[in-house]
GROMACS .gro file of C-alpha atoms in nm:
model
  407
    1UNK     CA    1  -5.221   8.190 -10.992
    2UNK     CA    2  -4.920   8.040 -11.167
    3UNK     CA    3  -4.736   7.737 -11.029
    4UNK     CA    4  -4.387   7.660 -11.162
    5UNK     CA    5  -4.113   7.432 -11.036
    6UNK     CA    6  -3.803   7.262 -11.168
    7UNK     CA    7  -3.844   6.897 -11.254
    8UNK     CA    8  -3.949   6.637 -11.506
    9UNK     CA    9  -4.281   6.632 -11.689
   10UNK     CA   10  -4.572   6.513 -11.484
   11UNK     CA   11  -4.937   6.418 -11.519
   12UNK     CA   12  -5.175   6.686 -11.394
   13UNK     CA   13  -5.519   6.620 -11.245
   14UNK     CA   14  -5.681   6.924 -11.085
   15UNK     CA   15  -6.026   7.017 -10.952
   16UNK     CA   16  -6.109   7.389 -10.920
   17UNK     CA   17  -6.410   7.541 -10.747
   18UNK     CA   18  -6.502   7.904 -10.810
   19UNK     CA   19  -6.800   8.138 -10.809
   20UNK     CA   20  -7.097   8.002 -10.999
   21UNK     CA   21  -7.084   8.267 -11.275
   22UNK     CA   22  -6.712   8.223 -11.346
   23UNK     CA   23  -6.515   7.994 -11.577
   24UNK     CA   24  -6.206   7.826 -11.431
   25UNK     CA   25  -5.916   7.715 -11.650
   26UNK     CA   26  -5.619   7.484 -11.601
   27UNK     CA   27  -5.406   7.278 -11.842
   28UNK     CA   28  -5.558   6.965 -11.988
   29UNK     CA   29  -5.897   6.842 -12.100
   30UNK     CA   30  -6.212   6.950 -11.917
   31UNK     CA   31  -6.337   6.618 -11.778
   32UNK     CA   32  -6.633   6.747 -11.581
   33UNK     CA   33  -6.813   7.074 -11.512
   34UNK     CA   34  -7.091   7.114 -11.259
   35UNK     CA   35  -7.262   7.353 -11.017
   36UNK     CA   36  -7.262   7.253 -10.652
   37UNK     CA   37  -7.464   7.496 -10.444
   38UNK     CA   38  -7.325   7.844 -10.514
   39UNK     CA   39  -6.994   7.713 -10.651
   40UNK     CA   40  -6.892   7.602 -10.998
   41UNK     CA   41  -6.669   7.295 -11.018
   42UNK     CA   42  -6.422   7.225 -11.301
   43UNK     CA   43  -6.216   6.907 -11.333
   44UNK     CA   44  -5.916   6.914 -11.569
   45UNK     CA   45  -5.678   6.631 -11.653
   46UNK     CA   46  -5.368   6.665 -11.872
   47UNK     CA   47  -5.375   6.458 -12.190
   48UNK     CA   48  -5.001   6.388 -12.160
   49UNK     CA   49  -4.723   6.461 -11.907
   50UNK     CA   50  -4.653   6.836 -11.901
   51UNK     CA   51  -4.374   7.068 -11.792
   52UNK     CA   52  -4.437   7.153 -11.423
   53UNK     CA   53  -4.535   7.513 -11.492
   54UNK     CA   54  -4.906   7.574 -11.515
   55UNK     CA   55  -5.172   7.836 -11.433
   56UNK     CA   56  -5.507   7.829 -11.260
   57UNK     CA   57  -5.735   8.110 -11.377
   58UNK     CA   58  -6.094   8.201 -11.303
   59UNK     CA   59  -6.306   8.489 -11.431
   60UNK     CA   60  -6.635   8.605 -11.578
   61UNK     CA   61  -6.542   8.528 -11.936
   62UNK     CA   62  -6.713   8.507 -12.270
   63UNK     CA   63  -6.615   8.193 -12.462
   64UNK     CA   64  -6.524   8.229 -12.829
   65UNK     CA   65  -6.477   7.888 -12.985
   66UNK     CA   66  -6.300   7.774 -13.298
   67UNK     CA   67  -6.143   7.466 -13.448
   68UNK     CA   68  -5.819   7.364 -13.615
   69UNK     CA   69  -5.847   7.006 -13.732
   70UNK     CA   70  -5.915   6.801 -13.420
   71UNK     CA   71  -5.789   7.077 -13.188
   72UNK     CA   72  -6.044   7.297 -13.013
   73UNK     CA   73  -5.947   7.665 -13.006
   74UNK     CA   74  -6.089   7.867 -12.721
   75UNK     CA   75  -6.052   8.238 -12.643
   76UNK     CA   76  -6.177   8.345 -12.300
   77UNK     CA   77  -6.216   8.720 -12.286
   78UNK     CA   78  -6.401   9.010 -12.128
   79UNK     CA   79  -6.748   9.032 -12.288
   80UNK     CA   80  -6.666   9.376 -12.433
   81UNK     CA   81  -6.330   9.269 -12.582
   82UNK     CA   82  -6.438   9.057 -12.877
   83UNK     CA   83  -6.285   9.272 -13.155
   84UNK     CA   84  -5.942   9.109 -13.123
   85UNK     CA   85  -6.073   8.751 -13.128
   86UNK     CA   86  -6.050   8.706 -13.510
   87UNK     CA   87  -5.687   8.827 -13.509
   88UNK     CA   88  -5.598   8.599 -13.217
   89UNK     CA   89  -5.775   8.301 -13.373
   90UNK     CA   90  -5.600   8.354 -13.707
   91UNK     CA   91  -5.262   8.364 -13.535
   92UNK     CA   92  -5.340   8.041 -13.348
   93UNK     CA   93  -5.441   7.861 -13.667
   94UNK     CA   94  -5.143   7.992 -13.864
   95UNK     CA   95  -4.897   7.890 -13.591
   96UNK     CA   96  -5.051   7.547 -13.547
   97UNK     CA   97  -5.032   7.495 -13.923
   98UNK     CA   98  -4.667   7.592 -13.957
   99UNK     CA   99  -4.552   7.439 -13.628
  100UNK     CA  100  -4.714   7.105 -13.702
  101UNK     CA  101  -4.578   7.098 -14.056
  102UNK     CA  102  -4.221   7.206 -13.978
  103UNK     CA  103  -4.158   7.087 -13.623
  104UNK     CA  104  -4.402   6.819 -13.518
  105UNK     CA  105  -4.768   6.758 -13.428
  106UNK     CA  106  -4.931   6.988 -13.176
  107UNK     CA  107  -4.961   6.758 -12.874
  108UNK     CA  108  -5.279   6.875 -12.699
  109UNK     CA  109  -5.651   6.849 -12.774
  110UNK     CA  110  -5.715   7.215 -12.695
  111UNK     CA  111  -5.537   7.550 -12.721
  112UNK     CA  112  -5.685   7.823 -12.502
  113UNK     CA  113  -5.609   8.195 -12.483
  114UNK     CA  114  -5.714   8.360 -12.156
  115UNK     CA  115  -5.730   8.737 -12.108
  116UNK     CA  116  -5.599   8.889 -11.785
  117UNK     CA  117  -5.623   9.251 -11.659
  118UNK     CA  118  -5.362   9.488 -11.803
  119UNK     CA  119  -5.281   9.607 -11.452
  120UNK     CA  120  -5.060   9.298 -11.429
  121UNK     CA  121  -4.868   9.405 -11.742
  122UNK     CA  122  -4.886   9.399 -12.119
  123UNK     CA  123  -4.722   9.061 -12.174
  124UNK     CA  124  -4.828   8.712 -12.272
  125UNK     CA  125  -4.713   8.383 -12.121
  126UNK     CA  126  -4.745   8.029 -12.252
  127UNK     CA  127  -4.823   7.713 -12.058
  128UNK     CA  128  -4.911   7.362 -12.178
  129UNK     CA  129  -5.215   7.418 -12.400
  130UNK     CA  130  -5.285   7.761 -12.248
  131UNK     CA  131  -5.176   8.117 -12.328
  132UNK     CA  132  -5.234   8.398 -12.079
  133UNK     CA  133  -5.255   8.729 -12.266
  134UNK     CA  134  -5.286   9.082 -12.136
  135UNK     CA  135  -5.602   9.284 -12.180
  136UNK     CA  136  -5.380   9.538 -12.362
  137UNK     CA  137  -5.361   9.302 -12.661
  138UNK     CA  138  -5.740   9.267 -12.667
  139UNK     CA  139  -5.800   9.643 -12.673
  140UNK     CA  140  -5.592   9.721 -12.983
  141UNK     CA  141  -5.652   9.496 -13.280
  142UNK     CA  142  -5.517   9.547 -13.631
  143UNK     CA  143  -5.736   9.630 -13.929
  144UNK     CA  144  -5.847   9.323 -14.125
  145UNK     CA  145  -5.561   9.195 -14.338
  146UNK     CA  146  -5.297   9.397 -14.149
  147UNK     CA  147  -5.018   9.250 -13.937
  148UNK     CA  148  -5.044   9.375 -13.578
  149UNK     CA  149  -4.878   9.323 -13.243
  150UNK     CA  150  -5.168   9.111 -13.114
  151UNK     CA  151  -5.114   8.863 -13.398
  152UNK     CA  152  -4.739   8.852 -13.338
  153UNK     CA  153  -4.771   8.808 -12.962
  154UNK     CA  154  -5.025   8.530 -13.009
  155UNK     CA  155  -4.800   8.356 -13.262
  156UNK     CA  156  -4.498   8.392 -13.030
  157UNK     CA  157  -4.680   8.242 -12.733
  158UNK     CA  158  -4.832   7.967 -12.947
  159UNK     CA  159  -4.481   7.885 -13.074
  160UNK     CA  160  -4.382   7.815 -12.713
  161UNK     CA  161  -4.594   7.500 -12.734
  162UNK     CA  162  -4.292   7.371 -12.930
  163UNK     CA  163  -4.011   7.591 -12.797
  164UNK     CA  164  -4.026   7.574 -12.419
  165UNK     CA  165  -4.290   7.306 -12.368
  166UNK     CA  166  -4.195   7.061 -12.643
  167UNK     CA  167  -3.824   7.134 -12.637
  168UNK     CA  168  -3.720   7.244 -12.288
  169UNK     CA  169  -3.390   7.430 -12.256
  170UNK     CA  170  -3.130   7.324 -12.003
  171UNK     CA  171  -3.105   7.572 -11.714
  172UNK     CA  172  -2.775   7.729 -11.818
  173UNK     CA  173  -2.639   8.029 -12.011
  174UNK     CA  174  -2.777   8.041 -12.363
  175UNK     CA  175  -3.115   7.893 -12.271
  176UNK     CA  176  -3.313   8.199 -12.397
  177UNK     CA  177  -3.177   8.128 -12.746
  178UNK     CA  178  -3.352   7.790 -12.742
  179UNK     CA  179  -3.682   7.917 -12.600
  180UNK     CA  180  -3.738   8.288 -12.667
  181UNK     CA  181  -3.528   8.343 -12.981
  182UNK     CA  182  -3.672   8.037 -13.154
  183UNK     CA  183  -4.028   8.132 -13.048
  184UNK     CA  184  -3.982   8.487 -13.179
  185UNK     CA  185  -3.827   8.361 -13.502
  186UNK     CA  186  -4.109   8.109 -13.547
  187UNK     CA  187  -4.369   8.383 -13.494
  188UNK     CA  188  -4.192   8.594 -13.758
  189UNK     CA  189  -4.188   8.296 -13.994
  190UNK     CA  190  -4.560   8.238 -13.932
  191UNK     CA  191  -4.632   8.604 -14.013
  192UNK     CA  192  -4.413   8.587 -14.326
  193UNK     CA  193  -4.608   8.287 -14.451
  194UNK     CA  194  -4.940   8.458 -14.379
  195UNK     CA  195  -4.870   8.821 -14.475
  196UNK     CA  196  -4.561   8.791 -14.697
  197UNK     CA  197  -4.189   8.832 -14.618
  198UNK     CA  198  -4.186   9.199 -14.720
  199UNK     CA  199  -4.445   9.280 -14.453
  200UNK     CA  200  -4.242   9.137 -14.166
  201UNK     CA  201  -3.911   9.269 -14.303
  202UNK     CA  202  -4.059   9.620 -14.309
  203UNK     CA  203  -4.043   9.618 -13.928
  204UNK     CA  204  -3.675   9.520 -13.900
  205UNK     CA  205  -3.547   9.880 -13.914
  206UNK     CA  206  -3.768   9.973 -13.619
  207UNK     CA  207  -3.677   9.659 -13.428
  208UNK     CA  208  -3.307   9.729 -13.477
  209UNK     CA  209  -3.352  10.081 -13.343
  210UNK     CA  210  -3.514   9.938 -13.027
  211UNK     CA  211  -3.231   9.690 -12.985
  212UNK     CA  212  -2.958   9.953 -13.016
  213UNK     CA  213  -3.144  10.190 -12.780
  214UNK     CA  214  -3.120   9.930 -12.500
  215UNK     CA  215  -2.776   9.795 -12.584
  216UNK     CA  216  -2.537   9.787 -12.287
  217UNK     CA  217  -2.321   9.520 -12.124
  218UNK     CA  218  -2.437   9.272 -12.384
  219UNK     CA  219  -2.347   8.901 -12.379
  220UNK     CA  220  -2.348   8.681 -12.689
  221UNK     CA  221  -2.656   8.476 -12.772
  222UNK     CA  222  -2.462   8.163 -12.672
  223UNK     CA  223  -2.415   8.295 -12.317
  224UNK     CA  224  -2.719   8.518 -12.263
  225UNK     CA  225  -2.947   8.460 -11.964
  226UNK     CA  226  -3.270   8.623 -11.850
  227UNK     CA  227  -3.102   8.891 -11.639
  228UNK     CA  228  -3.016   9.119 -11.932
  229UNK     CA  229  -3.223   9.312 -12.184
  230UNK     CA  230  -3.491   9.101 -12.348
  231UNK     CA  231  -3.404   9.276 -12.675
  232UNK     CA  232  -3.102   9.044 -12.699
  233UNK     CA  233  -3.292   8.716 -12.708
  234UNK     CA  234  -3.613   8.852 -12.863
  235UNK     CA  235  -3.512   9.109 -13.124
  236UNK     CA  236  -3.149   9.022 -13.189
  237UNK     CA  237  -3.210   8.649 -13.164
  238UNK     CA  238  -3.492   8.664 -13.418
  239UNK     CA  239  -3.293   8.883 -13.659
  240UNK     CA  240  -2.989   8.656 -13.641
  241UNK     CA  241  -3.196   8.346 -13.711
  242UNK     CA  242  -3.381   8.521 -13.995
  243UNK     CA  243  -3.049   8.626 -14.149
  244UNK     CA  244  -2.920   8.268 -14.124
  245UNK     CA  245  -3.239   8.153 -14.297
  246UNK     CA  246  -3.173   8.404 -14.574
  247UNK     CA  247  -2.826   8.258 -14.633
  248UNK     CA  248  -2.909   7.886 -14.609
  249UNK     CA  249  -3.257   7.904 -14.764
  250UNK     CA  250  -3.600   7.873 -14.606
  251UNK     CA  251  -3.643   7.503 -14.685
  252UNK     CA  252  -3.305   7.418 -14.529
  253UNK     CA  253  -3.385   7.621 -14.217
  254UNK     CA  254  -3.721   7.452 -14.174
  255UNK     CA  255  -3.563   7.108 -14.213
  256UNK     CA  256  -3.292   7.200 -13.964
  257UNK     CA  257  -3.531   7.319 -13.696
  258UNK     CA  258  -3.755   7.018 -13.754
  259UNK     CA  259  -3.461   6.785 -13.695
  260UNK     CA  260  -3.359   6.981 -13.385
  261UNK     CA  261  -3.711   6.968 -13.243
  262UNK     CA  262  -3.761   6.598 -13.303
  263UNK     CA  263  -3.424   6.514 -13.149
  264UNK     CA  264  -3.470   6.723 -12.833
  265UNK     CA  265  -3.844   6.728 -12.764
  266UNK     CA  266  -3.985   6.580 -12.445
  267UNK     CA  267  -3.652   6.585 -12.262
  268UNK     CA  268  -3.460   6.522 -12.046
  269UNK     CA  269  -3.196   6.546 -12.166
  270UNK     CA  270  -3.269   6.915 -12.220
  271UNK     CA  271  -3.154   7.115 -12.521
  272UNK     CA  272  -2.868   7.363 -12.505
  273UNK     CA  273  -2.757   7.655 -12.716
  274UNK     CA  274  -2.461   7.440 -12.823
  275UNK     CA  275  -2.704   7.177 -12.957
  276UNK     CA  276  -2.877   7.441 -13.169
  277UNK     CA  277  -2.542   7.585 -13.282
  278UNK     CA  278  -2.428   7.241 -13.400
  279UNK     CA  279  -2.735   7.167 -13.609
  280UNK     CA  280  -2.728   7.513 -13.768
  281UNK     CA  281  -2.359   7.474 -13.854
  282UNK     CA  282  -2.427   7.140 -14.018
  283UNK     CA  283  -2.684   7.302 -14.248
  284UNK     CA  284  -2.493   7.619 -14.337
  285UNK     CA  285  -2.280   7.611 -14.652
  286UNK     CA  286  -1.911   7.657 -14.574
  287UNK     CA  287  -1.887   7.987 -14.761
  288UNK     CA  288  -2.137   8.153 -14.524
  289UNK     CA  289  -2.034   7.973 -14.202
  290UNK     CA  290  -1.890   8.306 -14.080
  291UNK     CA  291  -2.250   8.421 -14.023
  292UNK     CA  292  -2.300   8.169 -13.744
  293UNK     CA  293  -1.998   8.290 -13.551
  294UNK     CA  294  -2.098   8.652 -13.613
  295UNK     CA  295  -2.455   8.594 -13.502
  296UNK     CA  296  -2.431   8.352 -13.211
  297UNK     CA  297  -2.074   8.341 -13.081
  298UNK     CA  298  -1.977   8.705 -13.116
  299UNK     CA  299  -2.130   9.043 -13.043
  300UNK     CA  300  -2.124   9.172 -13.398
  301UNK     CA  301  -2.230   9.503 -13.549
  302UNK     CA  302  -2.198   9.648 -13.897
  303UNK     CA  303  -2.137   9.997 -14.025
  304UNK     CA  304  -2.222   9.970 -14.393
  305UNK     CA  305  -2.295  10.269 -14.616
  306UNK     CA  306  -2.344  10.374 -14.973
  307UNK     CA  307  -2.069  10.629 -15.045
  308UNK     CA  308  -2.165  10.731 -15.399
  309UNK     CA  309  -2.346  10.608 -15.706
  310UNK     CA  310  -2.376  10.708 -16.072
  311UNK     CA  311  -2.618  10.573 -16.329
  312UNK     CA  312  -2.598  10.549 -16.709
  313UNK     CA  313  -2.857  10.438 -16.964
  314UNK     CA  314  -2.747  10.132 -17.159
  315UNK     CA  315  -2.811  10.075 -17.530
  316UNK     CA  316  -3.074   9.810 -17.447
  317UNK     CA  317  -3.269  10.063 -17.239
  318UNK     CA  318  -3.164   9.923 -16.902
  319UNK     CA  319  -2.987  10.133 -16.638
  320UNK     CA  320  -2.636  10.052 -16.514
  321UNK     CA  321  -2.545  10.184 -16.169
  322UNK     CA  322  -2.184  10.201 -16.050
  323UNK     CA  323  -2.183  10.208 -15.670
  324UNK     CA  324  -1.911  10.277 -15.415
  325UNK     CA  325  -1.977  10.083 -15.097
  326UNK     CA  326  -1.803  10.111 -14.759
  327UNK     CA  327  -1.839   9.793 -14.550
  328UNK     CA  328  -1.733   9.745 -14.191
  329UNK     CA  329  -1.787   9.468 -13.937
  330UNK     CA  330  -1.681   9.477 -13.570
  331UNK     CA  331  -1.677   9.237 -13.277
  332UNK     CA  332  -1.723   9.371 -12.926
  333UNK     CA  333  -1.488   9.226 -12.667
  334UNK     CA  334  -1.535   9.168 -12.295
  335UNK     CA  335  -1.380   9.511 -12.237
  336UNK     CA  336  -1.663   9.672 -12.436
  337UNK     CA  337  -1.430   9.777 -12.718
  338UNK     CA  338  -1.530   9.713 -13.079
  339UNK     CA  339  -1.258   9.566 -13.300
  340UNK     CA  340  -1.288   9.576 -13.679
  341UNK     CA  341  -1.280   9.241 -13.858
  342UNK     CA  342  -1.184   9.127 -14.203
  343UNK     CA  343  -1.477   9.053 -14.427
  344UNK     CA  344  -1.568   8.826 -14.713
  345UNK     CA  345  -1.941   8.851 -14.653
  346UNK     CA  346  -2.248   8.818 -14.872
  347UNK     CA  347  -2.458   9.134 -14.837
  348UNK     CA  348  -2.761   9.257 -15.032
  349UNK     CA  349  -2.726   9.548 -15.274
  350UNK     CA  350  -3.050   9.703 -15.395
  351UNK     CA  351  -3.189   9.943 -15.654
  352UNK     CA  352  -3.527  10.098 -15.580
  353UNK     CA  353  -3.798  10.323 -15.716
  354UNK     CA  354  -3.885  10.654 -15.547
  355UNK     CA  355  -4.121  10.465 -15.317
  356UNK     CA  356  -3.868  10.253 -15.131
  357UNK     CA  357  -4.138  10.023 -14.993
  358UNK     CA  358  -4.215   9.876 -15.336
  359UNK     CA  359  -4.051   9.560 -15.469
  360UNK     CA  360  -3.683   9.639 -15.546
  361UNK     CA  361  -3.581   9.677 -15.908
  362UNK     CA  362  -3.266   9.486 -15.820
  363UNK     CA  363  -3.174   9.289 -15.508
  364UNK     CA  364  -2.871   9.064 -15.522
  365UNK     CA  365  -2.605   8.950 -15.279
  366UNK     CA  366  -2.249   9.068 -15.340
  367UNK     CA  367  -1.943   8.935 -15.163
  368UNK     CA  368  -1.794   9.239 -14.992
  369UNK     CA  369  -1.462   9.303 -14.824
  370UNK     CA  370  -1.392   9.547 -14.542
  371UNK     CA  371  -1.342   9.904 -14.664
  372UNK     CA  372  -1.445  10.082 -14.982
  373UNK     CA  373  -1.514   9.895 -15.304
  374UNK     CA  374  -1.710   9.928 -15.626
  375UNK     CA  375  -2.003   9.714 -15.732
  376UNK     CA  376  -2.227   9.729 -16.039
  377UNK     CA  377  -2.601   9.671 -16.053
  378UNK     CA  378  -2.844   9.693 -16.345
  379UNK     CA  379  -3.219   9.739 -16.361
  380UNK     CA  380  -3.481   9.748 -16.635
  381UNK     CA  381  -3.635  10.072 -16.500
  382UNK     CA  382  -3.436  10.377 -16.386
  383UNK     CA  383  -3.384  10.358 -16.007
  384UNK     CA  384  -3.418  10.649 -15.764
  385UNK     CA  385  -3.237  10.490 -15.470
  386UNK     CA  386  -2.937  10.265 -15.405
  387UNK     CA  387  -2.906  10.058 -15.088
  388UNK     CA  388  -2.691   9.816 -14.896
  389UNK     CA  389  -2.873   9.563 -14.674
  390UNK     CA  390  -3.211   9.728 -14.743
  391UNK     CA  391  -3.404   9.459 -14.552
  392UNK     CA  392  -3.208   9.533 -14.231
  393UNK     CA  393  -3.084   9.177 -14.184
  394UNK     CA  394  -2.750   9.291 -14.039
  395UNK     CA  395  -2.726   9.474 -13.706
  396UNK     CA  396  -2.624   9.828 -13.797
  397UNK     CA  397  -2.651  10.115 -13.549
  398UNK     CA  398  -2.684  10.384 -13.818
  399UNK     CA  399  -2.899  10.270 -14.106
  400UNK     CA  400  -2.964  10.611 -14.259
  401UNK     CA  401  -2.645  10.590 -14.466
  402UNK     CA  402  -2.742  10.246 -14.598
  403UNK     CA  403  -2.947  10.439 -14.854
  404UNK     CA  404  -2.842  10.697 -15.114
  405UNK     CA  405  -3.065  10.886 -15.354
  406UNK     CA  406  -2.936  10.896 -15.707
  407UNK     CA  407  -2.883  11.243 -15.856
   0.00000   0.00000   0.00000
């Protein structure tokens, strides 16, 4: 069962009795475990006041133990579902490492992942020191060294130990930005540190397609609530924050979120979307401040495309490519109508080999205006493809024309 209520953090002291062959779990430290007749008895006590939202779970689990510093890592799973444990454990360690370095110390003595039957759904949910995760994530694990959905879901739910349980959002429009968007962004950042930025960015095209497929009646991230499509505060929120990171720099973004966390953790007062907006604006250079309004305040989409490109071999052996770019940015109003905006935006232009997944030959930001314009790029090796926004950092409903094959 899951027990949630509105209110301040509270100490938790709970005794659970269950069948003798089951393991019972609740937030906190296991103070005592015993068998009394045909019943097992578990006594948990929270190691600090916790948000009043916590689960009680009991099942015939196998324990898989691990360690991260002084924190005990525990995965409770069906005896036949051990294949995903290494992936889950890696995600826990990676998230604890980044979260503690960037945001603040992990506050509990344990972090436990508990499997539940997939008949209840395919989701995960975080509680103080505990993550409930669907059986579906235990059945499909990635190959060793590959980034998979089980890793990302584990990292997302582990990130909620900071975003949601450390920093609690005020119950008002925009709260999913503070909890879900930041958790999803943090999970993406964890994966980028562990597997490399190119690996996580390779999924952005697909994630954008999912976002646009569910796009209807969309509020801005500053006013979103939990009644609309989760793609807004999961997918769009993560992409917007990742794009802001790209403009301000990773170090600046990590410092900004660390300051935000330390200022607003263990509320009340609870954090708001406006609080996050303010700290991001303070860190963004003035010449890219437009990106904050585009990403958080407005409902912004792009329609960028490569119109044409010609290449010539230079005397030094390098290749010069003259590119015609068409750039367009629109804001959607309350009436659902998109209105084109003026632009003076920094956008990536790329040159690529035949295999577009390899490291670009050229990837630089150009300041683009609305409409058609010419840009020049050079590369040491002859390119096969030209692109605009090849990493899919900008929300664009038709990304096929972001690429053009050179003749």
